Structures are given as C-alpha cells and as structure tokens.
Short mmCIF file of C-alpha atoms and ligand atoms in Angstrom, two decimals:
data_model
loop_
_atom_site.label_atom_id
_atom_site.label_comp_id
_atom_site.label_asym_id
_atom_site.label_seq_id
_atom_site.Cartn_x
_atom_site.Cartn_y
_atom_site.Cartn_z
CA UNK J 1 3.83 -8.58 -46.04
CA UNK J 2 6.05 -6.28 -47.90
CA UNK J 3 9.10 -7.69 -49.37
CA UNK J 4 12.56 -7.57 -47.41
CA UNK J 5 10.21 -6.12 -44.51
CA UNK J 6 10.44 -7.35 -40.95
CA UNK J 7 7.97 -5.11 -39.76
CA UNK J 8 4.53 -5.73 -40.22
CA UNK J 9 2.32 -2.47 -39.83
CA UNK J 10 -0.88 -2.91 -38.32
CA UNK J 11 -2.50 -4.68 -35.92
CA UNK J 12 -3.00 -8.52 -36.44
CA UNK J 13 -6.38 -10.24 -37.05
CA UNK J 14 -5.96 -12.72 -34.45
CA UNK J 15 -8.97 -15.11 -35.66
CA UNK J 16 -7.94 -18.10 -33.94
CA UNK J 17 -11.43 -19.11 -32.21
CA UNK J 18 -9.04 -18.25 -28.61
CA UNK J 19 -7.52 -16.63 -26.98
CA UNK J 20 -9.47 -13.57 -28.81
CA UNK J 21 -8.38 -9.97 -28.90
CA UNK J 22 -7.58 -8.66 -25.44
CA UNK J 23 -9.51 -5.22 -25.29
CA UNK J 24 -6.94 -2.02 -24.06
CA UNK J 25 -9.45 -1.57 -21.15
CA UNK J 26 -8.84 -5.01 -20.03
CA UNK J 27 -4.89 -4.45 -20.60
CA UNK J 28 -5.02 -0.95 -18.77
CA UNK J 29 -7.20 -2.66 -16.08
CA UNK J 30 -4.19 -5.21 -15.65
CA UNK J 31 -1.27 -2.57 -16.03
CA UNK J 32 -1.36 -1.83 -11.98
CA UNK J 33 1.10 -2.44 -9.24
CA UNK J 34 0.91 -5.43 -7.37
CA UNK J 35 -0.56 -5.43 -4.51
CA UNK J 36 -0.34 -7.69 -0.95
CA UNK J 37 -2.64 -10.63 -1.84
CA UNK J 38 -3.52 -10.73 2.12
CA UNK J 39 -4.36 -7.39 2.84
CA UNK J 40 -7.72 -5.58 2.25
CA UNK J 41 -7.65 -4.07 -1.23
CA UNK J 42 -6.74 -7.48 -2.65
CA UNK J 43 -10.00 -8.90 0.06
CA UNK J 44 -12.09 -6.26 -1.72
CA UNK J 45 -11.54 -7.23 -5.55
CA UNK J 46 -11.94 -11.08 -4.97
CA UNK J 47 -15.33 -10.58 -3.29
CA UNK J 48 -15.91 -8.47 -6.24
CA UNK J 49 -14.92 -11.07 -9.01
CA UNK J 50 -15.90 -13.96 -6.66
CA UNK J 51 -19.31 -12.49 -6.68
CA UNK J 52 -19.32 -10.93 -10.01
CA UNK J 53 -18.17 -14.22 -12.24
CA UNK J 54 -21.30 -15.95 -11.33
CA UNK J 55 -23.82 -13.30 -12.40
CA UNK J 56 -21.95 -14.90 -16.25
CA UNK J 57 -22.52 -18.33 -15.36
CA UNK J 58 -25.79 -17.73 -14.35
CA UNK J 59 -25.72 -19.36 -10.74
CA UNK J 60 -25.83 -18.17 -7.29
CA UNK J 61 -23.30 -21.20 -5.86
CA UNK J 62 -19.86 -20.68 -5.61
CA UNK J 63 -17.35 -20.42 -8.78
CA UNK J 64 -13.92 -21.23 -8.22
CA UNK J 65 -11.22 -19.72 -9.83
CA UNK J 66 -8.21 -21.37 -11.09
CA UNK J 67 -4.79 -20.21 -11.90
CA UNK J 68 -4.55 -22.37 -14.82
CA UNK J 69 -5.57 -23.22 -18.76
CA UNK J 70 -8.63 -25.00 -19.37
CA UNK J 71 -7.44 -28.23 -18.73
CA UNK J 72 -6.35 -27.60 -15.51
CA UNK J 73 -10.44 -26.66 -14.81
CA UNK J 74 -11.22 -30.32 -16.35
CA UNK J 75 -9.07 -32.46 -13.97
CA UNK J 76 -10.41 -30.56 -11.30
CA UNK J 77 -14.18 -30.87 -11.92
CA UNK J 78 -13.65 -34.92 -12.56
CA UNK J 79 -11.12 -35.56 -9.52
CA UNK J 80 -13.05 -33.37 -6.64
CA UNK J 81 -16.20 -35.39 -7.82
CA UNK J 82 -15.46 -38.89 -8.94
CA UNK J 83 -13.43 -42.09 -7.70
CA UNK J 84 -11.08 -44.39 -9.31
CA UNK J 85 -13.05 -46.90 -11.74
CA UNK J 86 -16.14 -44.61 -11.74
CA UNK J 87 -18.04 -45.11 -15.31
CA UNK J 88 -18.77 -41.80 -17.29
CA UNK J 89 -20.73 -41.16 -20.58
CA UNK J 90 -18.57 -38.37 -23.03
CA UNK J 91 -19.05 -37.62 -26.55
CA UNK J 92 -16.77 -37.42 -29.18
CA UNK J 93 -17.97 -34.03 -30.86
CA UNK J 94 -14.41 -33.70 -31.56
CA UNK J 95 -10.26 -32.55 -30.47
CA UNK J 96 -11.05 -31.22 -27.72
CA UNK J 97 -13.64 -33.61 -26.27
CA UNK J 98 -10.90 -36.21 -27.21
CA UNK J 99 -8.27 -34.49 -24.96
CA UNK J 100 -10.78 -34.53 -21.81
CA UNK J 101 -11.74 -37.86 -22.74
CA UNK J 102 -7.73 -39.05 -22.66
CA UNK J 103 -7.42 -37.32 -19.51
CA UNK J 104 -10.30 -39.32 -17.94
CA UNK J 105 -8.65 -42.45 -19.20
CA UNK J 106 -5.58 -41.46 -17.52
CA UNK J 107 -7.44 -40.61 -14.37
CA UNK J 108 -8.31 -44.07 -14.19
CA UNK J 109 -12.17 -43.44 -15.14
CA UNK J 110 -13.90 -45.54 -17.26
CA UNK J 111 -15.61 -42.94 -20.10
CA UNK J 112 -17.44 -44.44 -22.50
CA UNK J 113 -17.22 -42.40 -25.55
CA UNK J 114 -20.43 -42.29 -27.75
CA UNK J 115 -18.95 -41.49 -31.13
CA UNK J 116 -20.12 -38.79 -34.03
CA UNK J 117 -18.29 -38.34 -37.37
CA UNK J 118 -17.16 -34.55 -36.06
CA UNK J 119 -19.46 -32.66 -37.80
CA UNK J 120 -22.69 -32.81 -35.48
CA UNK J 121 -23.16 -31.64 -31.64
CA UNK J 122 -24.27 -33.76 -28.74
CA UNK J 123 -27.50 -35.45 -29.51
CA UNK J 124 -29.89 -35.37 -26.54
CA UNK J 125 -31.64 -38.84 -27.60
CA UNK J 126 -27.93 -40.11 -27.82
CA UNK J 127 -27.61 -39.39 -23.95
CA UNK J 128 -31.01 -40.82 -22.85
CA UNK J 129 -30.47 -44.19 -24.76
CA UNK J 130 -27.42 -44.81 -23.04
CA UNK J 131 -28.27 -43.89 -19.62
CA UNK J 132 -31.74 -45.69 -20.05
CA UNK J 133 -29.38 -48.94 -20.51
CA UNK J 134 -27.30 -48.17 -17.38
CA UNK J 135 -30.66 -49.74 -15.23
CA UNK J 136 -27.88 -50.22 -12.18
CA UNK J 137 -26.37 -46.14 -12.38
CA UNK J 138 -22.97 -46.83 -12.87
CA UNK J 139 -22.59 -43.90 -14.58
CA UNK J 140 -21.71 -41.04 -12.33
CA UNK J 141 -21.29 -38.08 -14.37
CA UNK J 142 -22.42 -37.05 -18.10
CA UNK J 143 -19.60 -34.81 -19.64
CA UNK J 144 -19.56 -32.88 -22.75
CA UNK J 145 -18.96 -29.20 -24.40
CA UNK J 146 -21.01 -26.89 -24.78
CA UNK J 147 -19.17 -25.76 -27.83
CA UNK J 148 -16.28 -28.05 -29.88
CA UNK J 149 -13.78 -25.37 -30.56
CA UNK J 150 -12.63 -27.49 -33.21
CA UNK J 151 -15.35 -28.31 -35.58
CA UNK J 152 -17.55 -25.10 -34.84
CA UNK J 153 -20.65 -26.92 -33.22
CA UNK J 154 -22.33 -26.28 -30.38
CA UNK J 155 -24.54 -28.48 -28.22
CA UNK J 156 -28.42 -28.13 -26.40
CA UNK J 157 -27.22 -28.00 -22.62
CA UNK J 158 -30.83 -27.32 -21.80
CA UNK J 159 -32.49 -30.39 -24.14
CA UNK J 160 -29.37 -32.44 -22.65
CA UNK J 161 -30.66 -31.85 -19.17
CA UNK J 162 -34.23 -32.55 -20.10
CA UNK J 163 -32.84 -36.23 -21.63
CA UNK J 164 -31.23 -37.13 -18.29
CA UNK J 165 -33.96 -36.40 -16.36
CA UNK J 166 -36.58 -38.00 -19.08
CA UNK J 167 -34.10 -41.30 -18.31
CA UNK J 168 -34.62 -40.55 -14.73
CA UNK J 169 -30.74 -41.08 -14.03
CA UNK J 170 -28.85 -39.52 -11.25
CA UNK J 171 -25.75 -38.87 -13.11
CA UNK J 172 -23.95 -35.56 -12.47
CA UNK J 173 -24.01 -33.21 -15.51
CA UNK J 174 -20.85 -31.40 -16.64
CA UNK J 175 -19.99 -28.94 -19.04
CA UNK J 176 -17.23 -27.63 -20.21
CA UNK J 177 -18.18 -24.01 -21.66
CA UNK J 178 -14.54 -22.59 -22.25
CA UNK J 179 -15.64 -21.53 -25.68
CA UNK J 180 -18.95 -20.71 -25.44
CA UNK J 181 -19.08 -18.92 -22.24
CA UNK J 182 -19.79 -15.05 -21.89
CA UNK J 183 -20.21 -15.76 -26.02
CA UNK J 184 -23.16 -17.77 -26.01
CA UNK J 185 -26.78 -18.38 -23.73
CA UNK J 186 -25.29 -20.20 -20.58
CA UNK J 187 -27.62 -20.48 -17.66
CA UNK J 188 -25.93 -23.32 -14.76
CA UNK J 189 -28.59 -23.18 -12.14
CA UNK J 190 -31.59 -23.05 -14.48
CA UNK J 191 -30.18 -26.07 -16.72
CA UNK J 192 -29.37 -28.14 -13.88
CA UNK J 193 -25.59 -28.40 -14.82
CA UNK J 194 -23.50 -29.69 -11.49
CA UNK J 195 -20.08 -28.52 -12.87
CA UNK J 196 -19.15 -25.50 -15.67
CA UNK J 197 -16.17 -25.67 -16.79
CA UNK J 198 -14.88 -22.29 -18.11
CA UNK J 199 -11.72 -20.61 -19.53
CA UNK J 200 -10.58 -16.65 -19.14
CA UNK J 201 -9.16 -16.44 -22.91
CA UNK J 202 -12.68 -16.19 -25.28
CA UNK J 203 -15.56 -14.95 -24.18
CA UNK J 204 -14.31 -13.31 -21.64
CA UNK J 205 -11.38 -11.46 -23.27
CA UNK J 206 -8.43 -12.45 -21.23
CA UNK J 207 -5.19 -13.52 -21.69
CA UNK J 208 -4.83 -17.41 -21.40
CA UNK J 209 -4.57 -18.81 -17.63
CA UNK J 210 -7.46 -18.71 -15.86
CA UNK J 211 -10.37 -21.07 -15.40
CA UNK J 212 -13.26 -21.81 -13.21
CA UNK J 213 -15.49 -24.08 -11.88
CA UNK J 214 -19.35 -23.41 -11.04
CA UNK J 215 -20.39 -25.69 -8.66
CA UNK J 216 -23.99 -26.85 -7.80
CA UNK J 217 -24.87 -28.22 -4.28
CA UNK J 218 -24.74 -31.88 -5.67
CA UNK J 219 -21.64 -31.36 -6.75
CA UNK J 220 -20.73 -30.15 -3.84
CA UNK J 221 -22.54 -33.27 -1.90
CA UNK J 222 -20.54 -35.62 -4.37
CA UNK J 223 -17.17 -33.93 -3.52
CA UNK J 224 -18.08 -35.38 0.04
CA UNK J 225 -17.60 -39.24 -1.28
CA UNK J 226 -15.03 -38.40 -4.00
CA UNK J 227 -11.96 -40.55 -3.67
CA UNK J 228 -9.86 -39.39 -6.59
CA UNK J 229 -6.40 -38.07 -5.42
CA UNK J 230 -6.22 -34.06 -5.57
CA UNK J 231 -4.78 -31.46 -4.00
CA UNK J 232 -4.04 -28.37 -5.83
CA UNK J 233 -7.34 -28.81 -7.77
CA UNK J 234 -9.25 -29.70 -4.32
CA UNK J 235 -12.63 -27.09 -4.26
CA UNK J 236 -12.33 -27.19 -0.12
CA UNK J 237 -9.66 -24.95 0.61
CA UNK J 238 -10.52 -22.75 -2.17
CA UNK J 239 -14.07 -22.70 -1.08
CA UNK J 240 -13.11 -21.71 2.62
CA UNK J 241 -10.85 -19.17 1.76
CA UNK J 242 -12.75 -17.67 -0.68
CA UNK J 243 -15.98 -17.38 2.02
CA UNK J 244 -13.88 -14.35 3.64
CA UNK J 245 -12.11 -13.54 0.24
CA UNK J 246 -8.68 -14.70 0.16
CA UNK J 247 -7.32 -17.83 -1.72
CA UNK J 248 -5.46 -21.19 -0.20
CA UNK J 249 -2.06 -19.64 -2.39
CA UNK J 250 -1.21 -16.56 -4.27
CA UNK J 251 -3.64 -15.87 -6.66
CA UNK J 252 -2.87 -13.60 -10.03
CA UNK J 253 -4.12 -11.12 -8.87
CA UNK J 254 -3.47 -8.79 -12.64
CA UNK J 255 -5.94 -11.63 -14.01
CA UNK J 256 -8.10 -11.14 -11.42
CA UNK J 257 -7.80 -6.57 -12.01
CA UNK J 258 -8.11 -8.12 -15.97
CA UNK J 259 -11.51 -9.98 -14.64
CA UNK J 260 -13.28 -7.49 -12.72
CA UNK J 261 -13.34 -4.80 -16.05
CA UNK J 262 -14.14 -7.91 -18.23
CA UNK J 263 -17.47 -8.89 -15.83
CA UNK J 264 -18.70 -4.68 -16.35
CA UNK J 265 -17.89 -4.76 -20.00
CA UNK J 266 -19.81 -7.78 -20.27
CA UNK J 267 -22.81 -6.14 -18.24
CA UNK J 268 -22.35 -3.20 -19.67
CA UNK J 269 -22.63 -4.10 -23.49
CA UNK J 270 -25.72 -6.68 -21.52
CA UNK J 271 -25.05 -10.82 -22.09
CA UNK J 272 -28.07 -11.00 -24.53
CA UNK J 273 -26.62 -8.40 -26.62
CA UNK J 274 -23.41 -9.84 -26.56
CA UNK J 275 -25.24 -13.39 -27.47
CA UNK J 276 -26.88 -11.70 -30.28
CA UNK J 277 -23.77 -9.95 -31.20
CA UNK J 278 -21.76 -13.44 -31.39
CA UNK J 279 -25.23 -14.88 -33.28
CA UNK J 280 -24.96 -12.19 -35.91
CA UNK J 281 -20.88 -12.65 -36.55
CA UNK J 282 -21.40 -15.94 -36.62
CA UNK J 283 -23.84 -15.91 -39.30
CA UNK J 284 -22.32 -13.05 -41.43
CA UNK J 285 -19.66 -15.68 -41.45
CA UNK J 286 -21.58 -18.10 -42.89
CA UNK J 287 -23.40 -15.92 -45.26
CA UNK J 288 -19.73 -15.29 -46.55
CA UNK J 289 -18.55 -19.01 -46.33
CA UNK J 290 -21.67 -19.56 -48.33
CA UNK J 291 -20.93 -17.01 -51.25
CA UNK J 292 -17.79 -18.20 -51.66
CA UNK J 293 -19.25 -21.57 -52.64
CA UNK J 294 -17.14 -23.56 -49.72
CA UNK J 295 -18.58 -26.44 -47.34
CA UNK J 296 -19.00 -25.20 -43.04
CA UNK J 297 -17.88 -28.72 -41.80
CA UNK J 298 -20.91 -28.39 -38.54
CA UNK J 299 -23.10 -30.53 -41.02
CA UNK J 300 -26.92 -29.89 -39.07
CA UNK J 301 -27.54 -25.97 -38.78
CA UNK J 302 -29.37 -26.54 -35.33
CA UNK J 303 -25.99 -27.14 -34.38
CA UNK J 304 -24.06 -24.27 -35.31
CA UNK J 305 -21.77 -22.47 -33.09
CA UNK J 306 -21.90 -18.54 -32.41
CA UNK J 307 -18.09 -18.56 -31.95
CA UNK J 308 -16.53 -20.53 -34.44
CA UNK J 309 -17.13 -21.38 -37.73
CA UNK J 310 -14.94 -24.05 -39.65
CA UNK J 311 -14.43 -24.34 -43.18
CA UNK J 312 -13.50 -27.17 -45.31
CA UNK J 313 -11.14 -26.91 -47.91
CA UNK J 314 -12.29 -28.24 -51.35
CA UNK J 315 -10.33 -31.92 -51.68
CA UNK J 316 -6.22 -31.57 -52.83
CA UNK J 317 -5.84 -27.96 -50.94
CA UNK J 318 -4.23 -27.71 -47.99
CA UNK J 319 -5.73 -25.73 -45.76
CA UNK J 320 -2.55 -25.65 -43.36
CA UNK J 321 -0.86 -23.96 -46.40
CA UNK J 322 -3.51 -21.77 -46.78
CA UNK J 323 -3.41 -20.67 -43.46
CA UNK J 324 0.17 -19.94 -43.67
CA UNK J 325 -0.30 -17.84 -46.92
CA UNK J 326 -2.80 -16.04 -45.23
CA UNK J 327 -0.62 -15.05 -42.36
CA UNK J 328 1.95 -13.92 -44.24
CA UNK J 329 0.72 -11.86 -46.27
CA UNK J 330 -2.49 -10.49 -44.76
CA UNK J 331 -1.70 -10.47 -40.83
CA UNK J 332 -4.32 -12.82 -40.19
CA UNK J 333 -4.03 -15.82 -37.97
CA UNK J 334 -7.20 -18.97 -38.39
CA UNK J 335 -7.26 -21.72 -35.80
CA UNK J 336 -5.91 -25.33 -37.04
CA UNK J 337 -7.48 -28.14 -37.90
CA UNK J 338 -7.42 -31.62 -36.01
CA UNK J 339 -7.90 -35.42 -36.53
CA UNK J 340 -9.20 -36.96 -39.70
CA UNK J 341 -9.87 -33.52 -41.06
CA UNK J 342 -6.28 -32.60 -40.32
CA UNK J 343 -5.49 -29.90 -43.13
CA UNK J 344 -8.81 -30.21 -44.64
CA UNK J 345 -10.17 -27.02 -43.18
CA UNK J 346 -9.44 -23.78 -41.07
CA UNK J 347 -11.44 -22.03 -38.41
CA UNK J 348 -12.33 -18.73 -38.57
CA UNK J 349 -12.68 -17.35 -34.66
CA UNK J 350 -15.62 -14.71 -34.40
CA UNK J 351 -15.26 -14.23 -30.68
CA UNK J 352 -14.68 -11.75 -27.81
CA UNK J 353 -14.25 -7.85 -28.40
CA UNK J 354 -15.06 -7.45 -32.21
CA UNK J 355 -17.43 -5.53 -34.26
CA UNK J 356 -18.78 -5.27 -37.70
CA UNK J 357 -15.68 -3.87 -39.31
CA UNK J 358 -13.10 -6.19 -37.74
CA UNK J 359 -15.21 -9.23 -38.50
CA UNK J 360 -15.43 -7.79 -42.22
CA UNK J 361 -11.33 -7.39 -42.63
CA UNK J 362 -10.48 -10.97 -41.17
CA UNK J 363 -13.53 -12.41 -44.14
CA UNK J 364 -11.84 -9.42 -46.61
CA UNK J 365 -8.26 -11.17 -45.64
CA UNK J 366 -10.05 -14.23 -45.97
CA UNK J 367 -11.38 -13.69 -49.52
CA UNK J 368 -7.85 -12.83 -51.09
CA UNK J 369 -6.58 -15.11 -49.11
CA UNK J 370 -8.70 -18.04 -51.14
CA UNK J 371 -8.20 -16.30 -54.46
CA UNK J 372 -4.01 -16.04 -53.56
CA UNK J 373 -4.03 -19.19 -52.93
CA UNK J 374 -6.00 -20.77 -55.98
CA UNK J 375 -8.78 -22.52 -53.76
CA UNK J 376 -11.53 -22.52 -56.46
CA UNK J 377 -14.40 -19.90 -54.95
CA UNK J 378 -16.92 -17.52 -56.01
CA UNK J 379 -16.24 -14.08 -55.07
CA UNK J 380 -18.84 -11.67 -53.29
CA UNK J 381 -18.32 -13.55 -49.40
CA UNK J 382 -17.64 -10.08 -48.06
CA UNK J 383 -20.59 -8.53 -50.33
CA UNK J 384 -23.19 -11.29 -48.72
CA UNK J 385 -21.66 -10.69 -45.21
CA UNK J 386 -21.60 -7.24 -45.32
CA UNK J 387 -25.57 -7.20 -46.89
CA UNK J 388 -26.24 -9.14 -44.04
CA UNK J 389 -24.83 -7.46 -41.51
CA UNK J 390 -26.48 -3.99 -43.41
CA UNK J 391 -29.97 -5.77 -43.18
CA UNK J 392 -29.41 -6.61 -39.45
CA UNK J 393 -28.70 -3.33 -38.01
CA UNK J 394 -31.66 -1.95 -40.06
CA UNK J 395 -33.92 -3.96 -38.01
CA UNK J 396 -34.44 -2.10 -34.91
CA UNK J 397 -34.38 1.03 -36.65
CA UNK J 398 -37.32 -0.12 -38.88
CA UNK J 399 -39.25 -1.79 -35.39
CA UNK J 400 -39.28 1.62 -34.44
CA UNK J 401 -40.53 3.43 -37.30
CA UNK J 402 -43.41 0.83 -37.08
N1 PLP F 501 -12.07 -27.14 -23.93
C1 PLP F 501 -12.33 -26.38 -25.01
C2 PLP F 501 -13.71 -26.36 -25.58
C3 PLP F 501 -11.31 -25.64 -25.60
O1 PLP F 501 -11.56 -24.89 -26.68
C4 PLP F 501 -10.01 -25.68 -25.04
C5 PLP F 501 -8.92 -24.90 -25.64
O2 PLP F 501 -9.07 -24.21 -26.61
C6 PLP F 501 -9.81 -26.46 -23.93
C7 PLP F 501 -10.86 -27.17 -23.38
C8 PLP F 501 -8.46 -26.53 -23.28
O3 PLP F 501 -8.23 -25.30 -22.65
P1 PLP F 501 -6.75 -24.73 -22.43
O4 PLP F 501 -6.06 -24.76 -23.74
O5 PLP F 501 -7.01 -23.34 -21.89
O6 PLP F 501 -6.11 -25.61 -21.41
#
C-alpha cells in the first residue's frame, strides 16, 4: 500500500480457502426487497432451491437448509442421529476435524479419533481396521471431511464407503463437504453417504451463513431412535414444512435469492467443468509452489485438494508475518495456519468464482510477497503456473485439430 494512504485501490485478492469471492450476479441476485416468507413468491423460490441444491449434492432425498455457519450443520447431523454415549470413529486430518471432534466430546459422544501427523487424508484401510475390531457395532456413525480446509488434503469418500462395507459394518457414514462441495466430485446417493454436511461460503459462492444437510433414508430411519436433545437443529419440522415449501421459522430468504443464481451458475458453467476448473487451479498452484522451491505440507499427492493448497514456510520464517506483509502491501489475504504447524505455513484458497488471471495475480502477489519478505525461493512460480495453465487450455483445441 502506498505510503500515508488509507485507501487501497483495487479490489482485494481474498485467497483465504473461504468464504471465496462473492460473484456481482450472486450480490445483484440478493439486492431485492424482502418479501413475506409465507406467501407464494417466497413458496415458489424454496421449492426451487429445495429442489435445486440437491441436483449439487448429487441425491434425490431431501437437503435441509440451515440458517447457520458450518458448525451449526455438524451439531445437527450428530444430534438428529445419535444418542448420548453413542461410540463414533473420526479422523484427525486436521483443525477442523479437531473442532467437530471437540464438539462430539461435548455432545457427550464417545469419538474415537484415529490420528495422522496432518499432512495425509483419511486412509480407507485406516477405517476398515477399526471397524473390523468393533465385532459388537458400537460404532454408530463414521465421520470425516471430505476436504481439511486446513492442511489442503482431501479424502476418497467413494474408497471410504467401499472400506465400510468390505468390514461389513452398519455404521452411518458422514461427511462434512463444506470445502469441497460444488468445488470438487461429490456424489451422496451413489457413495452411500447418510449425512453431507455442507457450507454456502466456498464452492458455492455465498456469503457465510448457510449450511445444509443431505439426508439418506437411513439417516432418516436413525433420526427415528435418536435420543440426543435438539430442537432448532431437529430435521422433522424442517422436513414437513419444507414438503409444501415453507420453513418451521423465518428463513433468509436474500441467501436463499443468493442460492437460487448460485445453483444456475453452477449448472450453467456444468459441475465437471467446474471440478476440472478447481483441478487445474489447484495444480497451477502447485506447479508455482514447486518453482519456487517451497514444501505443499499434503505430503501423498493422491491426496491433494482441488481447493486449497498449503505451503510451508522454510524453518525460522514466520509465515503469520508473511501473511501480514503480504496484505499490506499487495491486497492479498491467505488463510492461517493451525496446531503444531501454527506459523509454519499459509494457505493459498483457489476456490469459487475465479479464473486464470485472478489465480495468476494472488501467485504474482504471492511471488513478491516471498522475495519482500526474504523467504529464500527460486523465482519463475508464476512462469511454471502460467506455462501450465498455457499448455492446459491448448488441449482441447489440439483434440480437435486431431
Ligand atoms: N468444516 C470445514 C471443512 C471448514 O472448512 C469449516 C470452516 O471453514 C467448518 C467446518 C466450519 O464452518 P463454519 O466456519 O462455517 O462454521
């Protein structure tokens, strides 16, 4: 930023891995007058969204739709399926599958946390040794995230599935996909998952607030026995309300105007080219992170995630410092880091509504940014990113020709 300047020109490269950029259609779609959440045109756009949110979770059951953050998604897929003492199996990929480990804890659930040294996804094999031992099903649910927002890995929900059944346990499967969701393949009826947990704020480009839950008819049979406490969170009213389009309270209804023009972006850009898109970001990323000589802390490339990458800090630089330089003087904002690798790395968000250019200024702000701030790199990230990038969109043009 300029010297004695409070005004910083420009729009910010917000490259936290969420919330991402909110599109202006998105905005524009939310910039209406309120309207009477128990009258028709409010009926109308819930069908719409109620229907439309589950052509992106890939399901033809009911999604619920929260007004709340993320974690207000978690309690409710543990406390409208599970009862007090109930034994789970959870995975320590990372922060955030600490948090909805602590809040199981505090639920009064008995998780049992199968540990990794953050740098790795969910093992499949790790889940089918440990329910093979549970000969007496204790364990009533199998809970884990499709992506770890922060350590940049991503786990096989499919393979997962495969491993429960291979260990022929009856365990319900839940994922929490708030990070990987409308960013990344996510099919809940094919891959057997009972509960997706989602979040409005990343993949699909809305502010913070809003989560879901995509329910699968034994989830729905489990809700039946459930005897954790909940009311707010409980899926019954929501799910009777919703039938003729209405909700048990008053919903937000701008989110929900902000969620109908985020389901036709989605289908209009299509989900696999919006995987691919997130697939090619995410490895222009790397191709940069690579250049530059610096360690991605996912150590096992099968585990990589298409929305995230995190970068370690060589040892005595302080990536919190780093991130701050960066801000200040470039406009560009990284996600933190967490745990034992507390300001040991940053996380460079490739999420949401970008493109090619806007994912090359954040790794352009990101190259000055190192040499600024005396981290010891090569140059030519950008350069490897950008060949990258060139060689990818020369692909189809070339299938063609052949
Ligand atoms: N799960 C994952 C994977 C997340 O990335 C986050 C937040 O970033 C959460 C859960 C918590 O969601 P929220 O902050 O919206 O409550």
């Amino acid at each position: 930023m300029a010297q004695n300047s409070s005004r910083m020109p420009g729009r910010h490269f917000l490259h936290i891995p969420g919330p991402s950029p909110l599109p202006d259609r998105i905005l524009r779609a939310m910039d209406t007058p309120i309207i009477d959440h128990r009258g028709p045109e409010f009926q109308k756009l819930a069908k719409r969204v109620l229907e439309g949110i589950k052509t992106i979770f890939k399901t033809t059951n009911p999604v619920i739709i929260y007004t709340a953050t993320g974690t207000g998604a978690w309690e409710a897929a543990l406390v409208n399926t599970l009862s007090p003492g109930d034994r789970m199996l959870m995975v320590e990929t990372g922060q955030f599958a600490t948090l909805w480990k602590r809040m199981a804890d505090s639920l009064g659930l008995r998780p049992e946390f199968i540990p990794t040294d953050w740098r790795i996804g969910v093992e499949p094999a790790a889940i089918e040794e440990a329910l093979r031992k549970d000969k007496a099903h204790e364990i009533k649910a199998v809970c884990f995230l499709h992506n770890e927002t922060a350590t940049g890995c991503l786990s096989p929900v499919a393979e997962i599935r495969k491993a429960i059944d291979a260990a022929g346990h009856p365990a319900l499967l839940m994922v929490d996909t708030i990070s990987s969701l409308a960013s990344a393949d996510y099919r809940h009826d094919e891959w057997g998952v009972d509960v997706t947990i989602g979040g409005a704020q990343k993949g699909l480009m809305l502010p913070p607030g809003m989560s879901f839950n995509a329910i699968s008819n034994k989830a729905l049979a489990a809700a039946k026995n459930s005897k954790l406490p909940k009311s707010f969170w409980s899926w019954d009213d929501m799910l009777n309300m919703n039938k003729i389009g209405f909700f048990p309270y008053t919903p937000a209804t701008q989110m929900l105007h902000g969620l109908a023009a985020s389901i036709d972006m989605l289908h209009e850009e299509g989900l696999d080219n919006v995987f691919a898109r997130h697939d090619r970001f995410a490895e222009a990323t790397r191709h940069a992170v690579r250049a530059w000589g610096l360690e991605i802390l996912c150590r096992d490339p099968k585990f990589y995630s298409p929305t995230v990458t995190a970068v370690l800090l060589p040892n005595g630089h302080d990536a919190d410092a780093f991130r701050n330089l960066a801000l200040e003087q470039f406009n560009i904002s990284y996600g933190t880091s967490f745990g034992k690798f507390a300001g040991k790395y940053f996380r460079i968000g490739h999420l949401g509504d970008i493109n090619e250019l806007m994912l090359l200024g954040a790794l352009a702000g990101t190259e000055m940014a190192l040499d600024l701030a005396g981290i010891p790199h090569r140059k030519g990230g950008v350069q490897a990113a950008m060949d990258y990038l060139v060689a990818e969109a020369a692909k189809p043009a070339r299938a063609a020709a052949e």
